[in-house]
Amino acid sequence: MTTTFITGANKGLGHETARRLIELGHTVIVGARDPERGAAAAAALGARFVRIDVTDDGSVTAAAADVAAHEGALDVLINNAGVHGPHGDPGALTGADALSVFDVNLFGVVRTTTAFLPLLRRSPDPVVINVSSGMGSLAITHDPSRVESSVIAPLYTASKAALTMLTTQYAKGLKDIRVNAADPGYTATDLNGHTGPQTVTEGTDAIVRLATEGPGAGTGRFIDRAGPIGWS
């Protein structure tokens, strides 16, 4: 049985990913910052809850220790937790704004991946999935036919571009682990005020695909629900 840990899984894409993977037979651990919401989500899904704040080293270390004590190993880590940050005119951005967005969207992935690597290495087929975005793709955001080209979200887009590059570096450096990035697409979630045209189920297609592939499926890829996508 595949054991999967998902950050930011109390709602939105993380919650739906958990639901779908449980249906497919995964043992899912719901990771969330808020203990009440996380526990409620896990109970509704039939999963186990582990509190994790990806911006806090101690919280991330404690979450990994909890999984080590209860499950003993991890097959799939899904770095899903994310924040949007300021949008519109970038003229008033501050360093504090940038730090707060990158602390979740990029640094949080580093903290969590590092903490869970020993558990992943106990799996015969370890997988890391980073939930990135087409909003971080130069190709997509410069394509006038794509809605992403009309959105100004400077810190979100920059952090997701960095996350995709980080994914490729992990894939090159961690030879024993498959590391890939998923673009959910423009999906109706709290992150965008539920304005996206895709359902949350459609938005999790790429994540679920990467989480259920067999050994040898490939590493260092960036995909959406239709397949590989351009980044540069």
PDB file of C-alpha atoms in Angstrom:
ATOM      1  CA  MET A   1       0.000   0.000   0.000  1.00  0.00           C
ATOM      2  CA  THR A   2       1.304   3.443  -0.963  1.00  0.00           C
ATOM      3  CA  THR A   3       1.715   5.954   1.859  1.00  0.00           C
ATOM      4  CA  THR A   4       1.315   9.584   0.805  1.00  0.00           C
ATOM      5  CA  PHE A   5       1.819  12.828   2.733  1.00  0.00           C
ATOM      6  CA  ILE A   6       0.185  16.001   1.385  1.00  0.00           C
ATOM      7  CA  THR A   7       0.855  19.491   2.721  1.00  0.00           C
ATOM      8  CA  GLY A   8      -1.987  22.020   2.680  1.00  0.00           C
ATOM      9  CA  ALA A   9      -4.484  19.177   2.425  1.00  0.00           C
ATOM     10  CA  ASN A  10      -7.326  20.552   4.527  1.00  0.00           C
ATOM     11  CA  LYS A  11      -9.000  22.215   1.505  1.00  0.00           C
ATOM     12  CA  GLY A  12      -8.807  22.859  -2.222  1.00  0.00           C
ATOM     13  CA  LEU A  13      -6.387  20.931  -4.394  1.00  0.00           C
ATOM     14  CA  GLY A  14      -4.741  19.186  -1.463  1.00  0.00           C
ATOM     15  CA  HIS A  15      -8.041  17.944  -0.069  1.00  0.00           C
ATOM     16  CA  GLU A  16      -9.264  16.705  -3.445  1.00  0.00           C
ATOM     17  CA  THR A  17      -5.937  15.018  -4.139  1.00  0.00           C
ATOM     18  CA  ALA A  18      -6.237  13.242  -0.794  1.00  0.00           C
ATOM     19  CA  ARG A  19      -9.790  12.125  -1.571  1.00  0.00           C
ATOM     20  CA  ARG A  20      -8.869  10.737  -4.964  1.00  0.00           C
ATOM     21  CA  LEU A  21      -5.744   8.949  -3.785  1.00  0.00           C
ATOM     22  CA  ILE A  22      -7.628   7.340  -0.897  1.00  0.00           C
ATOM     23  CA  GLU A  23     -10.143   6.042  -3.433  1.00  0.00           C
ATOM     24  CA  LEU A  24      -7.201   4.581  -5.364  1.00  0.00           C
ATOM     25  CA  GLY A  25      -5.940   2.749  -2.283  1.00  0.00           C
ATOM     26  CA  HIS A  26      -3.316   5.105  -0.894  1.00  0.00           C
ATOM     27  CA  THR A  27      -2.827   5.578   2.827  1.00  0.00           C
ATOM     28  CA  VAL A  28      -2.993   9.373   2.987  1.00  0.00           C
ATOM     29  CA  ILE A  29      -1.668  11.632   5.714  1.00  0.00           C
ATOM     30  CA  VAL A  30      -3.317  15.044   5.670  1.00  0.00           C
ATOM     31  CA  GLY A  31      -0.848  17.792   6.492  1.00  0.00           C
ATOM     32  CA  ALA A  32      -2.202  21.210   7.464  1.00  0.00           C
ATOM     33  CA  ARG A  33      -1.225  24.201   9.576  1.00  0.00           C
ATOM     34  CA  ASP A  34      -4.567  24.669  11.335  1.00  0.00           C
ATOM     35  CA  PRO A  35      -5.156  21.742  13.727  1.00  0.00           C
ATOM     36  CA  GLU A  36      -8.946  22.046  13.833  1.00  0.00           C
ATOM     37  CA  ARG A  37      -9.428  22.304  10.081  1.00  0.00           C
ATOM     38  CA  GLY A  38      -6.804  19.676   9.399  1.00  0.00           C
ATOM     39  CA  ALA A  39      -8.299  17.189  11.850  1.00  0.00           C
ATOM     40  CA  ALA A  40     -11.810  17.808  10.499  1.00  0.00           C
ATOM     41  CA  ALA A  41     -10.675  17.297   6.914  1.00  0.00           C
ATOM     42  CA  ALA A  42      -8.811  14.103   7.783  1.00  0.00           C
ATOM     43  CA  ALA A  43     -11.807  12.709   9.660  1.00  0.00           C
ATOM     44  CA  ALA A  44     -14.111  13.419   6.712  1.00  0.00           C
ATOM     45  CA  LEU A  45     -11.681  11.791   4.289  1.00  0.00           C
ATOM     46  CA  GLY A  46     -10.808   8.790   6.420  1.00  0.00           C
ATOM     47  CA  ALA A  47      -7.184   9.858   6.660  1.00  0.00           C
ATOM     48  CA  ARG A  48      -4.732  10.625   9.444  1.00  0.00           C
ATOM     49  CA  PHE A  49      -3.927  14.247  10.317  1.00  0.00           C
ATOM     50  CA  VAL A  50      -0.472  15.575  11.077  1.00  0.00           C
ATOM     51  CA  ARG A  51       0.021  19.245  11.832  1.00  0.00           C
ATOM     52  CA  ILE A  52       2.654  20.944   9.699  1.00  0.00           C
ATOM     53  CA  ASP A  53       3.493  24.600   9.191  1.00  0.00           C
ATOM     54  CA  VAL A  54       5.916  24.595   6.269  1.00  0.00           C
ATOM     55  CA  THR A  55       7.314  27.979   7.335  1.00  0.00           C
ATOM     56  CA  ASP A  56       8.493  26.620  10.681  1.00  0.00           C
ATOM     57  CA  ASP A  57      11.516  24.322  10.926  1.00  0.00           C
ATOM     58  CA  GLY A  58      10.401  22.839  14.237  1.00  0.00           C
ATOM     59  CA  SER A  59       6.918  22.070  12.939  1.00  0.00           C
ATOM     60  CA  VAL A  60       8.274  20.376   9.816  1.00  0.00           C
ATOM     61  CA  THR A  61      10.761  18.315  11.833  1.00  0.00           C
ATOM     62  CA  ALA A  62       8.001  17.271  14.248  1.00  0.00           C
ATOM     63  CA  ALA A  63       5.737  16.257  11.350  1.00  0.00           C
ATOM     64  CA  ALA A  64       8.435  14.031   9.866  1.00  0.00           C
ATOM     65  CA  ALA A  65       9.061  12.470  13.281  1.00  0.00           C
ATOM     66  CA  ASP A  66       5.322  11.799  13.647  1.00  0.00           C
ATOM     67  CA  VAL A  67       5.215   9.975  10.317  1.00  0.00           C
ATOM     68  CA  ALA A  68       8.361   8.044  11.225  1.00  0.00           C
ATOM     69  CA  ALA A  69       6.751   6.921  14.478  1.00  0.00           C
ATOM     70  CA  HIS A  70       3.397   5.916  12.956  1.00  0.00           C
ATOM     71  CA  GLU A  71       4.015   4.845   9.337  1.00  0.00           C
ATOM     72  CA  GLY A  72       7.768   4.275   9.412  1.00  0.00           C
ATOM     73  CA  ALA A  73       8.277   5.179   5.762  1.00  0.00           C
ATOM     74  CA  LEU A  74       6.832   7.376   3.027  1.00  0.00           C
ATOM     75  CA  ASP A  75       6.278   6.614  -0.653  1.00  0.00           C
ATOM     76  CA  VAL A  76       4.930   9.912  -1.983  1.00  0.00           C
ATOM     77  CA  LEU A  77       5.441  13.475  -0.733  1.00  0.00           C
ATOM     78  CA  ILE A  78       3.176  16.091  -2.294  1.00  0.00           C
ATOM     79  CA  ASN A  79       4.335  19.651  -1.612  1.00  0.00           C
ATOM     80  CA  ASN A  80       1.014  21.374  -2.153  1.00  0.00           C
ATOM     81  CA  ALA A  81       0.853  24.168   0.452  1.00  0.00           C
ATOM     82  CA  GLY A  82       0.904  27.574  -1.221  1.00  0.00           C
ATOM     83  CA  VAL A  83      -0.110  31.212  -0.958  1.00  0.00           C
ATOM     84  CA  HIS A  84      -0.929  33.767  -3.650  1.00  0.00           C
ATOM     85  CA  GLY A  85       0.412  37.004  -2.213  1.00  0.00           C
ATOM     86  CA  PRO A  86      -0.168  40.509  -3.628  1.00  0.00           C
ATOM     87  CA  HIS A  87      -1.544  40.922  -7.129  1.00  0.00           C
ATOM     88  CA  GLY A  88      -1.774  43.870  -9.476  1.00  0.00           C
ATOM     89  CA  ASP A  89       0.619  46.829  -9.561  1.00  0.00           C
ATOM     90  CA  PRO A  90       4.015  45.611  -8.309  1.00  0.00           C
ATOM     91  CA  GLY A  91       5.200  49.137  -7.526  1.00  0.00           C
ATOM     92  CA  ALA A  92       4.415  48.882  -3.828  1.00  0.00           C
ATOM     93  CA  LEU A  93       5.905  45.445  -3.173  1.00  0.00           C
ATOM     94  CA  THR A  94       8.153  45.085  -0.158  1.00  0.00           C
ATOM     95  CA  GLY A  95      10.858  42.659   0.825  1.00  0.00           C
ATOM     96  CA  ALA A  96       8.567  41.403   3.564  1.00  0.00           C
ATOM     97  CA  ASP A  97       5.898  40.617   0.951  1.00  0.00           C
ATOM     98  CA  ALA A  98       8.414  38.601  -1.043  1.00  0.00           C
ATOM     99  CA  LEU A  99       9.725  36.742   1.991  1.00  0.00           C
ATOM    100  CA  SER A 100       6.226  35.729   3.104  1.00  0.00           C
ATOM    101  CA  VAL A 101       5.275  34.276  -0.298  1.00  0.00           C
ATOM    102  CA  PHE A 102       8.590  32.540  -0.943  1.00  0.00           C
ATOM    103  CA  ASP A 103       8.641  31.230   2.625  1.00  0.00           C
ATOM    104  CA  VAL A 104       5.627  29.044   1.824  1.00  0.00           C
ATOM    105  CA  ASN A 105       5.893  28.414  -1.904  1.00  0.00           C
ATOM    106  CA  LEU A 106       9.621  27.729  -2.143  1.00  0.00           C
ATOM    107  CA  PHE A 107      11.414  27.630   1.199  1.00  0.00           C
ATOM    108  CA  GLY A 108       8.590  25.500   2.634  1.00  0.00           C
ATOM    109  CA  VAL A 109       9.215  22.924  -0.073  1.00  0.00           C
ATOM    110  CA  VAL A 110      12.913  22.865   0.804  1.00  0.00           C
ATOM    111  CA  ARG A 111      12.193  22.423   4.527  1.00  0.00           C
ATOM    112  CA  THR A 112       9.638  19.684   3.971  1.00  0.00           C
ATOM    113  CA  THR A 113      11.573  17.759   1.344  1.00  0.00           C
ATOM    114  CA  THR A 114      14.748  17.749   3.425  1.00  0.00           C
ATOM    115  CA  ALA A 115      12.903  16.594   6.550  1.00  0.00           C
ATOM    116  CA  PHE A 116      11.088  13.768   4.761  1.00  0.00           C
ATOM    117  CA  LEU A 117      13.991  12.477   2.655  1.00  0.00           C
ATOM    118  CA  PRO A 118      15.013   9.789   5.179  1.00  0.00           C
ATOM    119  CA  LEU A 119      11.444   8.441   5.173  1.00  0.00           C
ATOM    120  CA  LEU A 120      11.222   8.551   1.385  1.00  0.00           C
ATOM    121  CA  ARG A 121      14.461   6.609   1.094  1.00  0.00           C
ATOM    122  CA  ARG A 122      12.846   3.737   2.977  1.00  0.00           C
ATOM    123  CA  SER A 123      10.413   3.319   0.049  1.00  0.00           C
ATOM    124  CA  PRO A 124      11.158   1.047  -2.910  1.00  0.00           C
ATOM    125  CA  ASP A 125       9.824   3.740  -5.273  1.00  0.00           C
ATOM    126  CA  PRO A 126       9.947   7.197  -3.642  1.00  0.00           C
ATOM    127  CA  VAL A 127       8.233  10.136  -5.318  1.00  0.00           C
ATOM    128  CA  VAL A 128       8.174  13.877  -4.676  1.00  0.00           C
ATOM    129  CA  ILE A 129       5.564  16.032  -6.405  1.00  0.00           C
ATOM    130  CA  ASN A 130       5.821  19.809  -6.256  1.00  0.00           C
ATOM    131  CA  VAL A 131       2.598  21.646  -7.055  1.00  0.00           C
ATOM    132  CA  SER A 132       3.877  24.445  -9.249  1.00  0.00           C
ATOM    133  CA  SER A 133       1.927  26.524 -11.770  1.00  0.00           C
ATOM    134  CA  GLY A 134       1.820  27.541 -15.391  1.00  0.00           C
ATOM    135  CA  MET A 135       1.885  31.043 -13.950  1.00  0.00           C
ATOM    136  CA  GLY A 136       5.608  30.440 -13.457  1.00  0.00           C
ATOM    137  CA  SER A 137       6.158  29.457 -17.095  1.00  0.00           C
ATOM    138  CA  LEU A 138       7.718  32.018 -19.433  1.00  0.00           C
ATOM    139  CA  ALA A 139       6.141  30.284 -22.421  1.00  0.00           C
ATOM    140  CA  ILE A 140       2.616  30.288 -20.990  1.00  0.00           C
ATOM    141  CA  THR A 141       2.653  33.776 -19.467  1.00  0.00           C
ATOM    142  CA  HIS A 142       3.844  35.227 -22.794  1.00  0.00           C
ATOM    143  CA  ASP A 143       1.185  33.431 -24.841  1.00  0.00           C
ATOM    144  CA  PRO A 144      -1.691  35.902 -25.450  1.00  0.00           C
ATOM    145  CA  SER A 145      -4.102  33.022 -25.996  1.00  0.00           C
ATOM    146  CA  ARG A 146      -3.618  31.893 -22.380  1.00  0.00           C
ATOM    147  CA  VAL A 147      -5.378  33.538 -19.453  1.00  0.00           C
ATOM    148  CA  GLU A 148      -2.122  33.355 -17.490  1.00  0.00           C
ATOM    149  CA  SER A 149      -0.680  36.076 -19.767  1.00  0.00           C
ATOM    150  CA  SER A 150      -3.175  38.647 -18.449  1.00  0.00           C
ATOM    151  CA  VAL A 151      -2.598  38.093 -14.725  1.00  0.00           C
ATOM    152  CA  ILE A 152      -0.209  40.233 -12.676  1.00  0.00           C
ATOM    153  CA  ALA A 153       0.811  38.299  -9.573  1.00  0.00           C
ATOM    154  CA  PRO A 154       4.528  39.064  -9.336  1.00  0.00           C
ATOM    155  CA  LEU A 155       5.516  37.121  -6.244  1.00  0.00           C
ATOM    156  CA  TYR A 156       3.325  34.086  -6.886  1.00  0.00           C
ATOM    157  CA  THR A 157       4.613  33.754 -10.452  1.00  0.00           C
ATOM    158  CA  ALA A 158       8.236  34.279  -9.410  1.00  0.00           C
ATOM    159  CA  SER A 159       7.975  31.726  -6.610  1.00  0.00           C
ATOM    160  CA  LYS A 160       6.433  29.126  -8.916  1.00  0.00           C
ATOM    161  CA  ALA A 161       9.098  29.685 -11.566  1.00  0.00           C
ATOM    162  CA  ALA A 162      11.691  29.132  -8.842  1.00  0.00           C
ATOM    163  CA  LEU A 163       9.862  26.018  -7.656  1.00  0.00           C
ATOM    164  CA  THR A 164       9.919  24.470 -11.118  1.00  0.00           C
ATOM    165  CA  MET A 165      13.664  25.077 -11.379  1.00  0.00           C
ATOM    166  CA  LEU A 166      14.143  23.677  -7.887  1.00  0.00           C
ATOM    167  CA  THR A 167      12.267  20.578  -9.033  1.00  0.00           C
ATOM    168  CA  THR A 168      14.667  20.035 -11.926  1.00  0.00           C
ATOM    169  CA  GLN A 169      17.648  20.405  -9.587  1.00  0.00           C
ATOM    170  CA  TYR A 170      16.217  17.906  -7.120  1.00  0.00           C
ATOM    171  CA  ALA A 171      15.579  15.517 -10.005  1.00  0.00           C
ATOM    172  CA  LYS A 172      19.208  15.776 -11.120  1.00  0.00           C
ATOM    173  CA  GLY A 173      20.666  15.562  -7.647  1.00  0.00           C
ATOM    174  CA  LEU A 174      18.427  12.958  -6.026  1.00  0.00           C
ATOM    175  CA  LYS A 175      19.094  10.010  -8.302  1.00  0.00           C
ATOM    176  CA  ASP A 176      17.126   7.597  -6.111  1.00  0.00           C
ATOM    177  CA  ILE A 177      13.897   9.640  -6.065  1.00  0.00           C
ATOM    178  CA  ARG A 178      11.521  10.706  -8.832  1.00  0.00           C
ATOM    179  CA  VAL A 179      10.870  14.440  -8.481  1.00  0.00           C
ATOM    180  CA  ASN A 180       8.340  16.146 -10.747  1.00  0.00           C
ATOM    181  CA  ALA A 181       6.244  19.316 -10.873  1.00  0.00           C
ATOM    182  CA  ALA A 182       2.528  19.582 -11.603  1.00  0.00           C
ATOM    183  CA  ASP A 183       0.578  22.539 -12.981  1.00  0.00           C
ATOM    184  CA  PRO A 184      -3.042  22.227 -11.822  1.00  0.00           C
ATOM    185  CA  GLY A 185      -4.203  24.873 -14.314  1.00  0.00           C
ATOM    186  CA  TYR A 186      -6.686  27.651 -13.633  1.00  0.00           C
ATOM    187  CA  THR A 187      -8.830  25.885 -11.071  1.00  0.00           C
ATOM    188  CA  ALA A 188     -11.614  27.242  -8.867  1.00  0.00           C
ATOM    189  CA  THR A 189     -10.076  27.379  -5.373  1.00  0.00           C
ATOM    190  CA  ASP A 190      -9.828  29.805  -2.461  1.00  0.00           C
ATOM    191  CA  LEU A 191      -6.501  30.967  -3.899  1.00  0.00           C
ATOM    192  CA  ASN A 192      -8.262  32.766  -6.761  1.00  0.00           C
ATOM    193  CA  GLY A 193     -11.661  33.410  -5.211  1.00  0.00           C
ATOM    194  CA  HIS A 194     -13.096  30.385  -7.048  1.00  0.00           C
ATOM    195  CA  THR A 195     -12.826  32.172 -10.404  1.00  0.00           C
ATOM    196  CA  GLY A 196     -11.037  29.384 -12.275  1.00  0.00           C
ATOM    197  CA  PRO A 197     -12.983  27.517 -14.994  1.00  0.00           C
ATOM    198  CA  GLN A 198     -11.655  24.087 -13.987  1.00  0.00           C
ATOM    199  CA  THR A 199     -13.201  22.003 -11.238  1.00  0.00           C
ATOM    200  CA  VAL A 200     -11.005  21.016  -8.325  1.00  0.00           C
ATOM    201  CA  THR A 201     -11.093  17.445  -9.629  1.00  0.00           C
ATOM    202  CA  GLU A 202      -9.770  18.552 -13.015  1.00  0.00           C
ATOM    203  CA  GLY A 203      -7.142  20.608 -11.230  1.00  0.00           C
ATOM    204  CA  THR A 204      -5.799  17.529  -9.461  1.00  0.00           C
ATOM    205  CA  ASP A 205      -5.484  15.358 -12.571  1.00  0.00           C
ATOM    206  CA  ALA A 206      -1.766  16.045 -13.068  1.00  0.00           C
ATOM    207  CA  ILE A 207      -0.972  15.567  -9.373  1.00  0.00           C
ATOM    208  CA  VAL A 208      -2.832  12.260  -9.182  1.00  0.00           C
ATOM    209  CA  ARG A 209      -1.177  11.052 -12.382  1.00  0.00           C
ATOM    210  CA  LEU A 210       2.295  11.726 -10.974  1.00  0.00           C
ATOM    211  CA  ALA A 211       1.356  10.091  -7.657  1.00  0.00           C
ATOM    212  CA  THR A 212       0.150   6.887  -9.300  1.00  0.00           C
ATOM    213  CA  GLU A 213       2.771   6.304 -11.995  1.00  0.00           C
ATOM    214  CA  GLY A 214       4.872   3.195 -11.772  1.00  0.00           C
ATOM    215  CA  PRO A 215       8.647   2.916 -11.339  1.00  0.00           C
ATOM    216  CA  GLY A 216      10.650   4.320 -14.228  1.00  0.00           C
ATOM    217  CA  ALA A 217       7.990   6.857 -15.198  1.00  0.00           C
ATOM    218  CA  GLY A 218      10.534   9.654 -15.343  1.00  0.00           C
ATOM    219  CA  THR A 219      11.851  12.514 -13.271  1.00  0.00           C
ATOM    220  CA  GLY A 220      12.428  16.235 -13.734  1.00  0.00           C
ATOM    221  CA  ARG A 221       9.170  16.738 -15.640  1.00  0.00           C
ATOM    222  CA  PHE A 222       6.642  19.579 -15.556  1.00  0.00           C
ATOM    223  CA  ILE A 223       3.142  18.443 -16.564  1.00  0.00           C
ATOM    224  CA  ASP A 224      -0.462  19.576 -16.561  1.00  0.00           C
ATOM    225  CA  ARG A 225      -3.576  17.476 -17.046  1.00  0.00           C
ATOM    226  CA  ALA A 226      -2.905  17.269 -20.807  1.00  0.00           C
ATOM    227  CA  GLY A 227       0.730  16.220 -20.515  1.00  0.00           C
ATOM    228  CA  PRO A 228       4.187  17.860 -20.583  1.00  0.00           C
ATOM    229  CA  ILE A 229       4.200  21.652 -20.758  1.00  0.00           C
ATOM    230  CA  GLY A 230       6.752  24.299 -21.692  1.00  0.00           C
ATOM    231  CA  TRP A 231       8.489  26.248 -18.988  1.00  0.00           C
ATOM    232  CA  SER A 232      10.984  28.494 -20.788  1.00  0.00           C
TER     233      SER A 232
END
